[in-house]
Amino acid sequence: MAAGAAAVAALLVDVPDFPEPGVVFKDVTPLLADATGFAATVAALAEAGRGDDGAVVVDKVVGMEARGFLFGTPVAQALGVGFVPVRKAGKLPREVHEQSYALEYGEATLAVHVDGVAPGERVLVVDDVLATGGTAVATRALVERCGAQVVGFALLLELTFLPGRAALGDTPVLTLRQV
């Protein structure tokens, strides 16, 4: 995990005042462009889907639109399990479960195909940043509506000055970097 954490620390770029004044955007594109750093990051995130003995303990990986797709898909491949996308409302073509959640400036809705995750499956949720936890909590609710269980969250970055980790309760959370 150390190599993944080092890659995140070295290759994430802070972009001040984007997309609006006062916000420091975390740009992952340099990390994605560095094959060694990206591979180390994926391997580190995949550790959240393995038990102490190294065996895979999840049946699926779920990633949220859009940067969760970039990291969740290779994590699923590294674990040898399927990947399920969670998208914004109206973007999936078949029957979906939807979950709305509060944003600091309004509300958003996420969706997952009703058959994306099967009842009883164990799921690892992968995303880029844990901030307030709203997206992660909404995603967990979607997984549970499918009858499955979120057994962990794996994230590149945690903003510790926001209450995201507390919002996730007792579910294990792996983050590669905290700021």
Short mmCIF file of N, CA and C in Angstrom, two decimals:
data_model
loop_
_atom_site.label_atom_id
_atom_site.label_comp_id
_atom_site.label_asym_id
_atom_site.label_seq_id
_atom_site.Cartn_x
_atom_site.Cartn_y
_atom_site.Cartn_z
N MET A 1 0.83 -1.20 0.00
CA MET A 1 0.00 0.00 0.00
C MET A 1 0.87 1.26 0.00
N ALA A 2 2.08 1.15 0.52
CA ALA A 2 2.94 2.32 0.61
C ALA A 2 3.23 2.93 -0.76
N ALA A 3 3.45 2.08 -1.77
CA ALA A 3 3.75 2.61 -3.11
C ALA A 3 2.55 3.35 -3.68
N GLY A 4 1.34 2.84 -3.43
CA GLY A 4 0.14 3.52 -3.90
C GLY A 4 -0.05 4.85 -3.22
N ALA A 5 0.17 4.89 -1.92
CA ALA A 5 0.04 6.14 -1.18
C ALA A 5 1.08 7.15 -1.65
N ALA A 6 2.29 6.68 -1.92
CA ALA A 6 3.35 7.58 -2.40
C ALA A 6 3.00 8.13 -3.78
N ALA A 7 2.42 7.29 -4.63
CA ALA A 7 2.03 7.74 -5.97
C ALA A 7 0.95 8.81 -5.89
N VAL A 8 -0.03 8.59 -5.02
CA VAL A 8 -1.09 9.58 -4.86
C VAL A 8 -0.51 10.90 -4.34
N ALA A 9 0.38 10.82 -3.35
CA ALA A 9 0.98 12.04 -2.80
C ALA A 9 1.80 12.78 -3.86
N ALA A 10 2.51 12.04 -4.69
CA ALA A 10 3.40 12.67 -5.66
C ALA A 10 2.70 13.15 -6.92
N LEU A 11 1.62 12.46 -7.32
CA LEU A 11 1.07 12.70 -8.65
C LEU A 11 -0.27 13.42 -8.68
N LEU A 12 -0.99 13.52 -7.56
CA LEU A 12 -2.20 14.34 -7.55
C LEU A 12 -1.78 15.81 -7.57
N VAL A 13 -2.46 16.60 -8.38
CA VAL A 13 -2.10 18.02 -8.51
C VAL A 13 -3.25 18.87 -7.98
N ASP A 14 -2.92 19.78 -7.08
CA ASP A 14 -3.91 20.73 -6.58
C ASP A 14 -4.10 21.85 -7.60
N VAL A 15 -5.36 22.14 -7.92
CA VAL A 15 -5.69 23.23 -8.84
C VAL A 15 -6.56 24.22 -8.06
N PRO A 16 -5.96 25.33 -7.62
CA PRO A 16 -6.72 26.30 -6.83
C PRO A 16 -7.80 26.99 -7.66
N ASP A 17 -8.89 27.30 -6.95
CA ASP A 17 -10.00 28.08 -7.52
C ASP A 17 -10.65 27.41 -8.74
N PHE A 18 -10.72 26.08 -8.71
CA PHE A 18 -11.42 25.35 -9.77
C PHE A 18 -12.36 24.36 -9.12
N PRO A 19 -13.60 24.28 -9.48
CA PRO A 19 -14.26 24.98 -10.58
C PRO A 19 -14.79 26.35 -10.21
N GLU A 20 -14.54 26.75 -8.95
CA GLU A 20 -14.98 28.08 -8.52
C GLU A 20 -14.01 28.60 -7.47
N PRO A 21 -14.01 29.91 -7.22
CA PRO A 21 -13.08 30.47 -6.24
C PRO A 21 -13.24 29.82 -4.86
N GLY A 22 -12.10 29.55 -4.24
CA GLY A 22 -12.08 28.96 -2.91
C GLY A 22 -11.99 27.45 -2.89
N VAL A 23 -12.24 26.79 -4.01
CA VAL A 23 -12.16 25.34 -4.11
C VAL A 23 -10.77 24.95 -4.61
N VAL A 24 -10.18 23.93 -3.97
CA VAL A 24 -8.92 23.37 -4.45
C VAL A 24 -9.25 22.00 -5.04
N PHE A 25 -9.27 21.92 -6.35
CA PHE A 25 -9.60 20.70 -7.08
C PHE A 25 -8.41 19.76 -7.07
N LYS A 26 -8.67 18.48 -6.86
CA LYS A 26 -7.62 17.46 -6.88
C LYS A 26 -7.63 16.80 -8.26
N ASP A 27 -6.66 17.11 -9.09
CA ASP A 27 -6.58 16.60 -10.45
C ASP A 27 -5.86 15.26 -10.46
N VAL A 28 -6.57 14.21 -10.89
CA VAL A 28 -6.00 12.86 -10.93
C VAL A 28 -5.34 12.53 -12.26
N THR A 29 -5.44 13.41 -13.26
CA THR A 29 -4.94 13.05 -14.59
C THR A 29 -3.44 12.76 -14.61
N PRO A 30 -2.59 13.46 -13.85
CA PRO A 30 -1.16 13.06 -13.84
C PRO A 30 -0.95 11.65 -13.27
N LEU A 31 -1.74 11.26 -12.31
CA LEU A 31 -1.66 9.90 -11.75
C LEU A 31 -2.06 8.88 -12.80
N LEU A 32 -3.14 9.15 -13.52
CA LEU A 32 -3.59 8.24 -14.57
C LEU A 32 -2.56 8.11 -15.69
N ALA A 33 -1.83 9.18 -15.97
CA ALA A 33 -0.85 9.19 -17.06
C ALA A 33 0.46 8.51 -16.71
N ASP A 34 0.67 8.21 -15.45
CA ASP A 34 1.91 7.57 -14.99
C ASP A 34 1.64 6.09 -14.76
N ALA A 35 2.10 5.24 -15.67
CA ALA A 35 1.78 3.81 -15.62
C ALA A 35 2.19 3.16 -14.30
N THR A 36 3.37 3.48 -13.81
CA THR A 36 3.85 2.87 -12.57
C THR A 36 3.04 3.35 -11.38
N GLY A 37 2.79 4.65 -11.32
CA GLY A 37 2.02 5.20 -10.21
C GLY A 37 0.58 4.72 -10.21
N PHE A 38 0.00 4.64 -11.41
CA PHE A 38 -1.39 4.17 -11.53
C PHE A 38 -1.48 2.71 -11.10
N ALA A 39 -0.54 1.89 -11.55
CA ALA A 39 -0.55 0.47 -11.17
C ALA A 39 -0.40 0.30 -9.66
N ALA A 40 0.47 1.09 -9.05
CA ALA A 40 0.65 1.01 -7.59
C ALA A 40 -0.61 1.45 -6.86
N THR A 41 -1.27 2.46 -7.39
CA THR A 41 -2.51 2.95 -6.79
C THR A 41 -3.61 1.89 -6.86
N VAL A 42 -3.77 1.28 -8.02
CA VAL A 42 -4.79 0.24 -8.20
C VAL A 42 -4.50 -0.93 -7.25
N ALA A 43 -3.26 -1.35 -7.16
CA ALA A 43 -2.91 -2.47 -6.28
C ALA A 43 -3.22 -2.12 -4.82
N ALA A 44 -2.92 -0.90 -4.43
CA ALA A 44 -3.19 -0.48 -3.04
C ALA A 44 -4.69 -0.43 -2.76
N LEU A 45 -5.48 0.11 -3.69
CA LEU A 45 -6.93 0.16 -3.50
C LEU A 45 -7.52 -1.25 -3.45
N ALA A 46 -6.99 -2.15 -4.25
CA ALA A 46 -7.49 -3.53 -4.29
C ALA A 46 -7.28 -4.25 -2.97
N GLU A 47 -6.32 -3.82 -2.17
CA GLU A 47 -6.09 -4.45 -0.87
C GLU A 47 -7.33 -4.41 0.02
N ALA A 48 -8.18 -3.40 -0.18
CA ALA A 48 -9.41 -3.29 0.61
C ALA A 48 -10.40 -4.40 0.27
N GLY A 49 -10.19 -5.10 -0.84
CA GLY A 49 -11.06 -6.21 -1.24
C GLY A 49 -10.46 -7.57 -0.94
N ARG A 50 -9.39 -7.57 -0.15
CA ARG A 50 -8.73 -8.83 0.23
C ARG A 50 -8.74 -8.98 1.75
N GLY A 51 -8.77 -10.23 2.18
CA GLY A 51 -8.67 -10.53 3.60
C GLY A 51 -7.22 -10.51 4.06
N ASP A 52 -7.00 -10.77 5.33
CA ASP A 52 -5.65 -10.77 5.89
C ASP A 52 -4.73 -11.79 5.21
N ASP A 53 -5.32 -12.85 4.68
CA ASP A 53 -4.53 -13.89 4.00
C ASP A 53 -4.31 -13.59 2.52
N GLY A 54 -4.82 -12.45 2.04
CA GLY A 54 -4.65 -12.08 0.64
C GLY A 54 -5.75 -12.57 -0.28
N ALA A 55 -6.66 -13.40 0.25
CA ALA A 55 -7.76 -13.92 -0.57
C ALA A 55 -8.80 -12.82 -0.83
N VAL A 56 -9.40 -12.86 -2.02
CA VAL A 56 -10.44 -11.90 -2.37
C VAL A 56 -11.68 -12.18 -1.52
N VAL A 57 -12.23 -11.12 -0.92
CA VAL A 57 -13.39 -11.26 -0.03
C VAL A 57 -14.61 -10.51 -0.54
N VAL A 58 -14.56 -10.05 -1.79
CA VAL A 58 -15.69 -9.33 -2.37
C VAL A 58 -16.13 -10.03 -3.65
N ASP A 59 -17.40 -9.82 -4.00
CA ASP A 59 -17.96 -10.38 -5.22
C ASP A 59 -18.03 -9.36 -6.34
N LYS A 60 -18.10 -8.08 -5.99
CA LYS A 60 -18.21 -7.01 -6.98
C LYS A 60 -17.50 -5.77 -6.45
N VAL A 61 -17.10 -4.92 -7.40
CA VAL A 61 -16.62 -3.58 -7.10
C VAL A 61 -17.62 -2.62 -7.72
N VAL A 62 -18.01 -1.60 -6.96
CA VAL A 62 -18.91 -0.55 -7.43
C VAL A 62 -18.13 0.76 -7.43
N GLY A 63 -18.27 1.51 -8.53
CA GLY A 63 -17.63 2.81 -8.62
C GLY A 63 -18.62 3.86 -9.06
N MET A 64 -18.48 5.06 -8.52
CA MET A 64 -19.40 6.14 -8.81
C MET A 64 -18.87 7.01 -9.94
N GLU A 65 -19.81 7.52 -10.72
CA GLU A 65 -19.50 8.40 -11.85
C GLU A 65 -18.77 9.64 -11.34
N ALA A 66 -17.76 10.06 -11.94
CA ALA A 66 -17.09 9.45 -13.07
C ALA A 66 -15.72 8.91 -12.65
N ARG A 67 -15.08 9.57 -11.70
CA ARG A 67 -13.72 9.14 -11.37
C ARG A 67 -13.70 7.80 -10.65
N GLY A 68 -14.80 7.40 -10.04
CA GLY A 68 -14.88 6.06 -9.47
C GLY A 68 -14.80 4.98 -10.53
N PHE A 69 -15.20 5.32 -11.77
CA PHE A 69 -15.06 4.38 -12.89
C PHE A 69 -13.59 4.17 -13.21
N LEU A 70 -12.81 5.27 -13.19
CA LEU A 70 -11.41 5.20 -13.58
C LEU A 70 -10.59 4.31 -12.65
N PHE A 71 -10.96 4.29 -11.38
CA PHE A 71 -10.22 3.49 -10.41
C PHE A 71 -10.92 2.18 -10.09
N GLY A 72 -12.23 2.17 -10.09
CA GLY A 72 -12.97 0.97 -9.73
C GLY A 72 -12.83 -0.16 -10.74
N THR A 73 -12.81 0.18 -12.02
CA THR A 73 -12.72 -0.85 -13.05
C THR A 73 -11.40 -1.62 -12.96
N PRO A 74 -10.24 -0.97 -12.89
CA PRO A 74 -9.01 -1.76 -12.76
C PRO A 74 -8.89 -2.46 -11.40
N VAL A 75 -9.49 -1.91 -10.36
CA VAL A 75 -9.50 -2.60 -9.06
C VAL A 75 -10.29 -3.90 -9.18
N ALA A 76 -11.45 -3.84 -9.85
CA ALA A 76 -12.24 -5.06 -10.06
C ALA A 76 -11.43 -6.09 -10.84
N GLN A 77 -10.74 -5.65 -11.87
CA GLN A 77 -9.93 -6.57 -12.65
C GLN A 77 -8.81 -7.17 -11.80
N ALA A 78 -8.17 -6.36 -10.97
CA ALA A 78 -7.10 -6.85 -10.10
C ALA A 78 -7.61 -7.91 -9.13
N LEU A 79 -8.88 -7.76 -8.72
CA LEU A 79 -9.47 -8.71 -7.77
C LEU A 79 -10.12 -9.90 -8.48
N GLY A 80 -10.29 -9.81 -9.79
CA GLY A 80 -10.94 -10.89 -10.53
C GLY A 80 -12.44 -10.96 -10.32
N VAL A 81 -13.06 -9.78 -10.10
CA VAL A 81 -14.51 -9.70 -9.89
C VAL A 81 -15.10 -8.69 -10.86
N GLY A 82 -16.43 -8.65 -10.94
CA GLY A 82 -17.10 -7.72 -11.83
C GLY A 82 -17.14 -6.30 -11.29
N PHE A 83 -17.36 -5.37 -12.21
CA PHE A 83 -17.49 -3.95 -11.88
C PHE A 83 -18.90 -3.49 -12.19
N VAL A 84 -19.48 -2.68 -11.30
CA VAL A 84 -20.83 -2.14 -11.48
C VAL A 84 -20.76 -0.62 -11.37
N PRO A 85 -21.21 0.08 -12.42
CA PRO A 85 -21.20 1.54 -12.36
C PRO A 85 -22.43 2.10 -11.65
N VAL A 86 -22.20 3.12 -10.84
CA VAL A 86 -23.28 3.92 -10.27
C VAL A 86 -23.22 5.25 -11.00
N ARG A 87 -24.35 5.62 -11.62
CA ARG A 87 -24.37 6.79 -12.50
C ARG A 87 -25.37 7.83 -12.02
N LYS A 88 -25.27 8.99 -12.61
CA LYS A 88 -26.26 10.03 -12.38
C LYS A 88 -27.60 9.56 -12.94
N ALA A 89 -28.68 10.07 -12.37
CA ALA A 89 -30.02 9.69 -12.80
C ALA A 89 -30.19 9.93 -14.29
N GLY A 90 -30.88 8.98 -14.94
CA GLY A 90 -31.18 9.12 -16.35
C GLY A 90 -30.10 8.62 -17.29
N LYS A 91 -29.00 8.09 -16.78
CA LYS A 91 -27.88 7.67 -17.63
C LYS A 91 -27.81 6.16 -17.85
N LEU A 92 -28.56 5.38 -17.10
CA LEU A 92 -28.53 3.92 -17.27
C LEU A 92 -29.77 3.50 -18.06
N PRO A 93 -29.62 2.54 -18.99
CA PRO A 93 -30.69 2.25 -19.94
C PRO A 93 -31.78 1.28 -19.48
N ARG A 94 -31.57 0.59 -18.38
CA ARG A 94 -32.57 -0.40 -17.95
C ARG A 94 -33.15 0.01 -16.60
N GLU A 95 -33.94 -0.88 -16.01
CA GLU A 95 -34.57 -0.59 -14.72
C GLU A 95 -33.51 -0.33 -13.65
N VAL A 96 -33.74 0.71 -12.86
CA VAL A 96 -32.75 1.13 -11.87
C VAL A 96 -33.38 1.35 -10.50
N HIS A 97 -32.52 1.29 -9.50
CA HIS A 97 -32.82 1.86 -8.19
C HIS A 97 -32.20 3.26 -8.21
N GLU A 98 -32.87 4.23 -7.59
CA GLU A 98 -32.33 5.58 -7.50
C GLU A 98 -32.25 6.00 -6.04
N GLN A 99 -31.28 6.85 -5.76
CA GLN A 99 -31.09 7.38 -4.41
C GLN A 99 -30.69 8.84 -4.51
N SER A 100 -31.47 9.71 -3.90
CA SER A 100 -31.13 11.13 -3.86
C SER A 100 -30.37 11.43 -2.58
N TYR A 101 -29.54 12.46 -2.65
CA TYR A 101 -28.76 12.86 -1.47
C TYR A 101 -28.48 14.35 -1.56
N ALA A 102 -28.17 14.94 -0.42
CA ALA A 102 -27.95 16.38 -0.34
C ALA A 102 -26.53 16.74 -0.74
N LEU A 103 -26.41 17.82 -1.47
CA LEU A 103 -25.13 18.44 -1.76
C LEU A 103 -25.11 19.79 -1.04
N GLU A 104 -23.94 20.39 -0.95
CA GLU A 104 -23.88 21.68 -0.27
C GLU A 104 -24.66 22.75 -1.02
N TYR A 105 -24.91 22.52 -2.31
CA TYR A 105 -25.60 23.52 -3.12
C TYR A 105 -26.90 23.00 -3.70
N GLY A 106 -27.41 21.86 -3.23
CA GLY A 106 -28.66 21.33 -3.75
C GLY A 106 -28.80 19.85 -3.49
N GLU A 107 -29.27 19.14 -4.50
CA GLU A 107 -29.51 17.71 -4.38
C GLU A 107 -29.06 17.01 -5.66
N ALA A 108 -28.64 15.75 -5.51
CA ALA A 108 -28.27 14.93 -6.67
C ALA A 108 -28.91 13.56 -6.51
N THR A 109 -29.00 12.85 -7.60
CA THR A 109 -29.57 11.50 -7.58
C THR A 109 -28.64 10.56 -8.31
N LEU A 110 -28.38 9.41 -7.69
CA LEU A 110 -27.57 8.36 -8.29
C LEU A 110 -28.45 7.16 -8.61
N ALA A 111 -27.99 6.33 -9.55
CA ALA A 111 -28.76 5.16 -9.95
C ALA A 111 -27.83 3.98 -10.20
N VAL A 112 -28.39 2.78 -10.00
CA VAL A 112 -27.71 1.53 -10.32
C VAL A 112 -28.74 0.60 -10.94
N HIS A 113 -28.34 -0.23 -11.90
CA HIS A 113 -29.26 -1.22 -12.44
C HIS A 113 -29.71 -2.14 -11.31
N VAL A 114 -31.00 -2.50 -11.30
CA VAL A 114 -31.54 -3.33 -10.21
C VAL A 114 -30.86 -4.69 -10.15
N ASP A 115 -30.33 -5.15 -11.28
CA ASP A 115 -29.64 -6.45 -11.28
C ASP A 115 -28.12 -6.30 -11.33
N GLY A 116 -27.62 -5.10 -11.09
CA GLY A 116 -26.18 -4.87 -11.13
C GLY A 116 -25.44 -5.60 -10.04
N VAL A 117 -26.05 -5.67 -8.89
CA VAL A 117 -25.49 -6.37 -7.75
C VAL A 117 -26.55 -7.35 -7.28
N ALA A 118 -26.17 -8.59 -7.06
CA ALA A 118 -27.13 -9.62 -6.67
C ALA A 118 -27.30 -9.68 -5.16
N PRO A 119 -28.48 -10.10 -4.70
CA PRO A 119 -28.69 -10.27 -3.26
C PRO A 119 -27.62 -11.18 -2.66
N GLY A 120 -27.11 -10.75 -1.52
CA GLY A 120 -26.10 -11.53 -0.81
C GLY A 120 -24.67 -11.25 -1.21
N GLU A 121 -24.46 -10.52 -2.30
CA GLU A 121 -23.09 -10.24 -2.71
C GLU A 121 -22.41 -9.26 -1.75
N ARG A 122 -21.10 -9.39 -1.67
CA ARG A 122 -20.26 -8.51 -0.85
C ARG A 122 -19.57 -7.54 -1.81
N VAL A 123 -19.67 -6.24 -1.49
CA VAL A 123 -19.27 -5.19 -2.43
C VAL A 123 -18.22 -4.28 -1.81
N LEU A 124 -17.22 -3.94 -2.64
CA LEU A 124 -16.24 -2.91 -2.32
C LEU A 124 -16.60 -1.69 -3.15
N VAL A 125 -16.74 -0.54 -2.51
CA VAL A 125 -17.05 0.72 -3.20
C VAL A 125 -15.74 1.49 -3.37
N VAL A 126 -15.46 1.89 -4.62
CA VAL A 126 -14.22 2.61 -4.95
C VAL A 126 -14.56 3.97 -5.52
N ASP A 127 -13.87 5.00 -5.02
CA ASP A 127 -14.04 6.35 -5.55
C ASP A 127 -12.75 7.11 -5.35
N ASP A 128 -12.72 8.36 -5.79
CA ASP A 128 -11.49 9.13 -5.69
C ASP A 128 -11.38 9.89 -4.37
N VAL A 129 -12.43 10.59 -3.95
CA VAL A 129 -12.33 11.46 -2.79
C VAL A 129 -13.47 11.22 -1.82
N LEU A 130 -13.15 11.14 -0.54
CA LEU A 130 -14.16 11.11 0.52
C LEU A 130 -14.18 12.50 1.14
N ALA A 131 -15.30 13.20 0.98
CA ALA A 131 -15.46 14.55 1.52
C ALA A 131 -16.54 14.51 2.60
N THR A 132 -17.77 14.88 2.24
CA THR A 132 -18.86 14.85 3.23
C THR A 132 -19.45 13.46 3.40
N GLY A 133 -19.19 12.59 2.44
CA GLY A 133 -19.72 11.23 2.51
C GLY A 133 -21.06 11.04 1.84
N GLY A 134 -21.65 12.08 1.30
CA GLY A 134 -22.97 11.98 0.70
C GLY A 134 -23.05 10.99 -0.44
N THR A 135 -22.09 11.04 -1.35
CA THR A 135 -22.09 10.13 -2.49
C THR A 135 -21.87 8.69 -2.03
N ALA A 136 -20.96 8.51 -1.10
CA ALA A 136 -20.67 7.16 -0.59
C ALA A 136 -21.88 6.57 0.15
N VAL A 137 -22.54 7.37 0.96
CA VAL A 137 -23.72 6.90 1.69
C VAL A 137 -24.85 6.56 0.73
N ALA A 138 -25.05 7.40 -0.29
CA ALA A 138 -26.09 7.12 -1.29
C ALA A 138 -25.76 5.85 -2.06
N THR A 139 -24.50 5.64 -2.38
CA THR A 139 -24.10 4.42 -3.09
C THR A 139 -24.32 3.20 -2.22
N ARG A 140 -23.97 3.29 -0.95
CA ARG A 140 -24.22 2.16 -0.05
C ARG A 140 -25.71 1.85 0.00
N ALA A 141 -26.57 2.86 0.05
CA ALA A 141 -28.02 2.65 0.06
C ALA A 141 -28.47 1.92 -1.20
N LEU A 142 -27.90 2.27 -2.35
CA LEU A 142 -28.25 1.60 -3.60
C LEU A 142 -27.85 0.13 -3.56
N VAL A 143 -26.65 -0.15 -3.09
CA VAL A 143 -26.17 -1.53 -2.98
C VAL A 143 -27.09 -2.33 -2.06
N GLU A 144 -27.47 -1.74 -0.95
CA GLU A 144 -28.36 -2.42 0.00
C GLU A 144 -29.75 -2.65 -0.59
N ARG A 145 -30.23 -1.72 -1.40
CA ARG A 145 -31.53 -1.92 -2.06
C ARG A 145 -31.49 -3.09 -3.03
N CYS A 146 -30.32 -3.41 -3.54
CA CYS A 146 -30.15 -4.59 -4.39
C CYS A 146 -30.06 -5.87 -3.56
N GLY A 147 -29.99 -5.74 -2.24
CA GLY A 147 -29.89 -6.90 -1.36
C GLY A 147 -28.47 -7.33 -1.05
N ALA A 148 -27.51 -6.49 -1.40
CA ALA A 148 -26.11 -6.80 -1.17
C ALA A 148 -25.58 -6.01 0.02
N GLN A 149 -24.31 -6.23 0.34
CA GLN A 149 -23.69 -5.59 1.50
C GLN A 149 -22.38 -4.92 1.10
N VAL A 150 -22.22 -3.65 1.50
CA VAL A 150 -20.93 -2.97 1.31
C VAL A 150 -20.02 -3.40 2.45
N VAL A 151 -18.90 -4.02 2.09
CA VAL A 151 -17.95 -4.49 3.12
C VAL A 151 -16.77 -3.55 3.28
N GLY A 152 -16.68 -2.54 2.41
CA GLY A 152 -15.60 -1.58 2.55
C GLY A 152 -15.65 -0.51 1.49
N PHE A 153 -14.94 0.57 1.78
CA PHE A 153 -14.76 1.68 0.86
C PHE A 153 -13.26 1.84 0.63
N ALA A 154 -12.85 2.06 -0.62
CA ALA A 154 -11.45 2.30 -0.96
C ALA A 154 -11.38 3.59 -1.75
N LEU A 155 -10.60 4.55 -1.26
CA LEU A 155 -10.56 5.88 -1.85
C LEU A 155 -9.13 6.39 -1.95
N LEU A 156 -8.88 7.20 -2.95
CA LEU A 156 -7.56 7.81 -3.09
C LEU A 156 -7.28 8.78 -1.96
N LEU A 157 -8.25 9.62 -1.67
CA LEU A 157 -8.02 10.78 -0.83
C LEU A 157 -9.17 11.01 0.12
N GLU A 158 -8.85 11.36 1.35
CA GLU A 158 -9.86 11.72 2.34
C GLU A 158 -9.62 13.14 2.82
N LEU A 159 -10.63 13.96 2.74
CA LEU A 159 -10.57 15.33 3.26
C LEU A 159 -11.00 15.26 4.72
N THR A 160 -10.02 15.23 5.62
CA THR A 160 -10.31 14.97 7.04
C THR A 160 -11.01 16.12 7.74
N PHE A 161 -11.02 17.30 7.13
CA PHE A 161 -11.71 18.44 7.73
C PHE A 161 -13.21 18.40 7.45
N LEU A 162 -13.65 17.39 6.69
CA LEU A 162 -15.07 17.19 6.43
C LEU A 162 -15.52 15.87 7.06
N PRO A 163 -16.82 15.68 7.31
CA PRO A 163 -17.30 14.54 8.11
C PRO A 163 -17.55 13.24 7.35
N GLY A 164 -16.88 13.01 6.25
CA GLY A 164 -17.15 11.83 5.43
C GLY A 164 -16.99 10.51 6.15
N ARG A 165 -15.89 10.34 6.85
CA ARG A 165 -15.65 9.06 7.53
C ARG A 165 -16.73 8.78 8.57
N ALA A 166 -17.13 9.78 9.31
CA ALA A 166 -18.19 9.59 10.31
C ALA A 166 -19.50 9.17 9.65
N ALA A 167 -19.77 9.69 8.47
CA ALA A 167 -21.01 9.36 7.77
C ALA A 167 -21.06 7.88 7.37
N LEU A 168 -19.90 7.23 7.25
CA LEU A 168 -19.84 5.84 6.82
C LEU A 168 -19.94 4.85 7.97
N GLY A 169 -19.97 5.37 9.20
CA GLY A 169 -20.17 4.49 10.36
C GLY A 169 -19.05 3.49 10.53
N ASP A 170 -19.43 2.24 10.80
CA ASP A 170 -18.46 1.19 11.11
C ASP A 170 -17.89 0.48 9.88
N THR A 171 -18.34 0.85 8.69
CA THR A 171 -17.84 0.19 7.48
C THR A 171 -16.36 0.54 7.31
N PRO A 172 -15.51 -0.44 7.09
CA PRO A 172 -14.08 -0.15 6.90
C PRO A 172 -13.83 0.79 5.73
N VAL A 173 -12.91 1.72 5.96
CA VAL A 173 -12.55 2.72 4.95
C VAL A 173 -11.04 2.69 4.77
N LEU A 174 -10.58 2.48 3.54
CA LEU A 174 -9.17 2.57 3.21
C LEU A 174 -8.98 3.82 2.37
N THR A 175 -8.11 4.72 2.82
CA THR A 175 -7.75 5.88 2.01
C THR A 175 -6.24 5.88 1.85
N LEU A 176 -5.78 6.27 0.67
CA LEU A 176 -4.35 6.27 0.40
C LEU A 176 -3.67 7.55 0.86
N ARG A 177 -4.46 8.61 1.02
CA ARG A 177 -3.90 9.87 1.50
C ARG A 177 -4.98 10.66 2.22
N GLN A 178 -4.60 11.28 3.31
CA GLN A 178 -5.51 12.15 4.06
C GLN A 178 -4.96 13.57 4.07
N VAL A 179 -5.87 14.51 3.83
CA VAL A 179 -5.48 15.93 3.91
C VAL A 179 -6.51 16.66 4.74
#
